[in-house]
Amino acid sequence: MIYKRVALIGLGLIASSMFWGMKRGALAGEVTGYARSAETRDTARRIGLCDRVCDSLAEAVQGADLVVLCVPVGVMGAVAAEMAAHLAPGATVTDVGSVKREVINAVGPHLPHGVHFVPGHPLAGTEHSGPESGFAELFDNRWCLLVRVPGSDPQAVAQLHAFWEGLGSNVETMDADHHDLVLAVTSHAPHLIAYTMVGVADDLGRVTDGEVIKYSAAGFRDFTRIAASDPTMWRDVFLNNKKATLEILGRFTEELFALQRAIRTGDGDHLHAYFTRTRAIRRGIIEAGQDTDAPDFGRGSTR
Ligand code: NAP
């Protein structure tokens, strides 16, 4: 057991996966849970998500030695303000938000002296959300990034590190701004591009009477999966990782224009060299064990 009592605030995909993972690894003595709506709390009780589902935030965090904020990035500050007075002295507060700098700015000032703040971000997810979408294996062999804030207690960081390893993750610490830039490249900008591509295809689909959907090939289907991700979560990600996302989108647009020009001018050498370079990156990801080499991601069908 790593923590005696863990409080999960927000009971969606990440929190429910953490709960099942904690049970699998016997990482916590008792797990309490709180979600904003009575509907989600009822669902949690029905499926046995959390040892005790509480009807108030105050009750959920009372006596917890680890509190995990699993709510959308845009409401982390408000939730921290509401729970602050009820936190146990010496408790660790962490979060799983996809953006780090703005969450630190929003949450940090509310936490009382003697409570340790160790922000985190598990790099694992699916396009599903809600209390019934979680599963114990979500974090297996995935990265979890922890961020040190000024004055963070090394023992609190080490304990949270061990906790995420217990959930199956590989853990690394990273500076908040570096985290936000890396994630803008690897996750945030790609999501925006997927949302855009699906939106464009949808507009075209209306013109061509549904053919875009009917004949959708693997590339486009992968975009639709990404673009099915939770709208609230992703709105908050872009609004709170503005600087890094705009920086990456600026670079993306420049590259896109260069490729567009190569197509217009018939510059096959440019296109071929570019695609050769990107193919090597895919090989690197597979060699690093971060994805499958199976055709069509192992779905067994390219239709
Ligand atoms: P989710 O499945 O949509 O669940 C969100 C939970 O937050 C719900 O239980 C919801 O309660 C609660 N909530 C929403 N607004 C709230 C408010 N104002 N006050 C209190 N509770 C509120 O979300 P998720 O996918 O688990 O994501 C949670 C966090 O993890 C986000 O910060 C996200 O950036 C981060 N994250 C997500 C992924 C991913 O792929 N999904 C990956 C890594 C990190 P109700 O059900 O009652 O509305």
GROMACS .gro file of C-alpha atoms in nm, residues 88-277:
model
  190
   88ALA     CA    1  -0.539   1.723   0.580
   89PRO     CA    2  -0.203   1.868   0.688
   90GLY     CA    3   0.082   1.688   0.509
   91ALA     CA    4  -0.146   1.565   0.228
   92THR     CA    5  -0.022   1.554  -0.132
   93VAL     CA    6  -0.237   1.715  -0.401
   94THR     CA    7  -0.176   1.614  -0.761
   95ASP     CA    8  -0.365   1.647  -1.087
   96VAL     CA    9  -0.380   1.464  -1.420
   97GLY     CA   10  -0.442   1.768  -1.641
   98SER     CA   11  -0.312   1.771  -1.997
   99VAL     CA   12  -0.165   2.121  -1.948
  100LYS     CA   13   0.076   2.204  -1.669
  101ARG     CA   14   0.173   2.575  -1.645
  102GLU     CA   15  -0.182   2.714  -1.629
  103VAL     CA   16  -0.292   2.440  -1.387
  104ILE     CA   17  -0.001   2.522  -1.155
  105ASN     CA   18  -0.092   2.892  -1.171
  106ALA     CA   19  -0.458   2.815  -1.103
  107VAL     CA   20  -0.422   2.553  -0.827
  108GLY     CA   21  -0.099   2.641  -0.642
  109PRO     CA   22  -0.208   2.967  -0.474
  110HIS     CA   23  -0.512   2.800  -0.311
  111LEU     CA   24  -0.324   2.521  -0.133
  112PRO     CA   25  -0.250   2.578   0.236
  113HIS     CA   26   0.101   2.569   0.381
  114GLY     CA   27   0.201   2.212   0.469
  115VAL     CA   28   0.013   2.054   0.178
  116HIS     CA   29   0.245   1.923  -0.097
  117PHE     CA   30   0.159   2.001  -0.457
  118VAL     CA   31   0.303   1.764  -0.721
  119PRO     CA   32   0.137   1.821  -1.062
  120GLY     CA   33   0.125   1.523  -1.298
  121HIS     CA   34   0.009   1.409  -1.640
  122PRO     CA   35  -0.038   1.047  -1.747
  123LEU     CA   36   0.020   1.022  -2.124
  124ALA     CA   37  -0.259   0.772  -2.174
  125GLY     CA   38  -0.617   0.805  -2.282
  126THR     CA   39  -0.888   0.702  -2.521
  127GLU     CA   40  -1.159   0.895  -2.702
  128HIS     CA   41  -1.413   0.772  -2.443
  129SER     CA   42  -1.509   0.961  -2.130
  130GLY     CA   43  -1.716   0.920  -1.816
  131PRO     CA   44  -1.714   0.687  -1.515
  132GLU     CA   45  -1.779   0.369  -1.715
  133SER     CA   46  -1.494   0.418  -1.962
  134GLY     CA   47  -1.200   0.334  -1.735
  135PHE     CA   48  -0.992   0.015  -1.717
  136ALA     CA   49  -0.697  -0.094  -1.502
  137GLU     CA   50  -0.454  -0.139  -1.791
  138LEU     CA   51  -0.482   0.215  -1.931
  139PHE     CA   52  -0.148   0.331  -1.784
  140ASP     CA   53   0.051   0.013  -1.845
  141ASN     CA   54   0.383   0.093  -2.013
  142ARG     CA   55   0.272   0.455  -2.074
  143TRP     CA   56   0.458   0.760  -1.954
  144CYS     CA   57   0.347   0.964  -1.660
  145LEU     CA   58   0.516   1.304  -1.629
  146LEU     CA   59   0.553   1.469  -1.289
  147VAL     CA   60   0.638   1.837  -1.252
  148ARG     CA   61   0.842   1.981  -0.967
  149VAL     CA   62   0.719   2.315  -0.839
  150PRO     CA   63   0.932   2.550  -0.625
  151GLY     CA   64   0.961   2.409  -0.275
  152SER     CA   65   0.818   2.067  -0.366
  153ASP     CA   66   0.896   1.804  -0.105
  154PRO     CA   67   1.127   1.531  -0.246
  155GLN     CA   68   0.958   1.265  -0.035
  156ALA     CA   69   0.611   1.359  -0.165
  157VAL     CA   70   0.746   1.347  -0.523
  158ALA     CA   71   0.909   1.006  -0.459
  159GLN     CA   72   0.587   0.864  -0.312
  160LEU     CA   73   0.378   0.981  -0.609
  161HIS     CA   74   0.646   0.845  -0.843
  162ALA     CA   75   0.612   0.501  -0.679
  163PHE     CA   76   0.231   0.528  -0.697
  164TRP     CA   77   0.233   0.585  -1.075
  165GLU     CA   78   0.481   0.302  -1.120
  166GLY     CA   79   0.234   0.087  -0.927
  167LEU     CA   80  -0.031   0.187  -1.183
  168GLY     CA   81   0.198   0.049  -1.455
  169SER     CA   82   0.351   0.374  -1.582
  170ASN     CA   83   0.706   0.475  -1.660
  171VAL     CA   84   0.760   0.796  -1.468
  172GLU     CA   85   0.973   1.100  -1.549
  173THR     CA   86   0.991   1.451  -1.410
  174MET     CA   87   0.978   1.752  -1.641
  175ASP     CA   88   0.962   2.130  -1.622
  176ALA     CA   89   0.608   2.270  -1.676
  177ASP     CA   90   0.685   2.489  -1.979
  178HIS     CA   91   0.882   2.213  -2.149
  179HIS     CA   92   0.591   1.976  -2.084
  180ASP     CA   93   0.345   2.216  -2.246
  181LEU     CA   94   0.562   2.256  -2.558
  182VAL     CA   95   0.626   1.882  -2.597
  183LEU     CA   96   0.256   1.804  -2.554
  184ALA     CA   97   0.159   2.077  -2.801
  185VAL     CA   98   0.363   1.886  -3.063
  186THR     CA   99   0.272   1.531  -2.970
  187SER     CA  100  -0.091   1.569  -2.870
  188HIS     CA  101  -0.257   1.911  -2.876
  189ALA     CA  102  -0.178   2.028  -3.232
  190PRO     CA  103  -0.253   1.679  -3.378
  191HIS     CA  104  -0.594   1.686  -3.210
  192LEU     CA  105  -0.670   2.026  -3.359
  193ILE     CA  106  -0.564   1.904  -3.703
  194ALA     CA  107  -0.788   1.596  -3.665
  195TYR     CA  108  -1.083   1.812  -3.558
  196THR     CA  109  -1.026   2.034  -3.863
  197MET     CA  110  -0.991   1.745  -4.110
  198VAL     CA  111  -1.309   1.580  -3.988
  199GLY     CA  112  -1.491   1.914  -4.005
  200VAL     CA  113  -1.373   1.968  -4.365
  201ALA     CA  114  -1.475   1.612  -4.462
  202ASP     CA  115  -1.812   1.661  -4.299
  203ASP     CA  116  -1.872   1.975  -4.504
  204LEU     CA  117  -1.766   1.786  -4.817
  205GLY     CA  118  -1.975   1.485  -4.711
  206ARG     CA  119  -2.284   1.698  -4.735
  207VAL     CA  120  -2.187   1.795  -5.088
  208THR     CA  121  -2.114   1.441  -5.200
  209ASP     CA  122  -2.412   1.289  -5.023
  210GLY     CA  123  -2.229   1.092  -4.755
  211GLU     CA  124  -1.957   0.939  -4.974
  212VAL     CA  125  -1.685   1.070  -4.744
  213ILE     CA  126  -1.818   0.857  -4.461
  214LYS     CA  127  -1.911   0.558  -4.674
  215TYR     CA  128  -1.568   0.518  -4.831
  216SER     CA  129  -1.368   0.649  -4.538
  217ALA     CA  130  -1.025   0.485  -4.547
  218ALA     CA  131  -0.796   0.408  -4.257
  219GLY     CA  132  -0.628   0.750  -4.251
  220PHE     CA  133  -0.952   0.938  -4.221
  221ARG     CA  134  -1.102   0.691  -3.972
  222ASP     CA  135  -0.807   0.754  -3.740
  223PHE     CA  136  -0.883   1.124  -3.758
  224THR     CA  137  -1.247   1.059  -3.671
  225ARG     CA  138  -1.144   0.859  -3.365
  226ILE     CA  139  -0.927   1.142  -3.238
  227ALA     CA  140  -1.192   1.401  -3.324
  228ALA     CA  141  -1.446   1.209  -3.112
  229SER     CA  142  -1.257   1.310  -2.796
  230ASP     CA  143  -1.438   1.499  -2.521
  231PRO     CA  144  -1.525   1.857  -2.634
  232THR     CA  145  -1.499   2.012  -2.284
  233MET     CA  146  -1.161   1.860  -2.212
  234TRP     CA  147  -1.016   1.972  -2.544
  235ARG     CA  148  -1.166   2.321  -2.537
  236ASP     CA  149  -0.990   2.366  -2.201
  237VAL     CA  150  -0.661   2.224  -2.330
  238PHE     CA  151  -0.642   2.478  -2.614
  239LEU     CA  152  -0.753   2.773  -2.402
  240ASN     CA  153  -0.490   2.684  -2.138
  241ASN     CA  154  -0.198   2.590  -2.364
  242LYS     CA  155  -0.238   2.884  -2.596
  243LYS     CA  156   0.125   2.991  -2.639
  244ALA     CA  157   0.276   2.651  -2.718
  245THR     CA  158  -0.015   2.539  -2.937
  246LEU     CA  159  -0.004   2.860  -3.143
  247GLU     CA  160   0.374   2.825  -3.180
  248ILE     CA  161   0.340   2.470  -3.316
  249LEU     CA  162   0.045   2.557  -3.539
  250GLY     CA  163   0.250   2.843  -3.685
  251ARG     CA  164   0.529   2.601  -3.776
  252PHE     CA  165   0.275   2.349  -3.905
  253THR     CA  166   0.120   2.608  -4.135
  254GLU     CA  167   0.462   2.701  -4.278
  255GLU     CA  168   0.540   2.335  -4.354
  256LEU     CA  169   0.196   2.284  -4.503
  257PHE     CA  170   0.248   2.579  -4.735
  258ALA     CA  171   0.587   2.439  -4.841
  259LEU     CA  172   0.429   2.103  -4.926
  260GLN     CA  173   0.139   2.277  -5.100
  261ARG     CA  174   0.389   2.469  -5.311
  262ALA     CA  175   0.580   2.148  -5.392
  263ILE     CA  176   0.259   1.990  -5.520
  264ARG     CA  177   0.172   2.300  -5.724
  265THR     CA  178   0.519   2.323  -5.881
  266GLY     CA  179   0.555   1.946  -5.930
  267ASP     CA  180   0.857   1.927  -5.696
  268GLY     CA  181   0.851   1.549  -5.644
  269ASP     CA  182   1.200   1.547  -5.488
  270HIS     CA  183   1.081   1.772  -5.206
  271LEU     CA  184   0.775   1.554  -5.138
  272HIS     CA  185   0.976   1.231  -5.151
  273ALA     CA  186   1.248   1.358  -4.919
  274TYR     CA  187   0.990   1.486  -4.673
  275PHE     CA  188   0.795   1.160  -4.663
  276THR     CA  189   1.118   0.959  -4.626
  277ARG     CA  190   1.208   1.164  -4.320
   0.00000   0.00000   0.00000
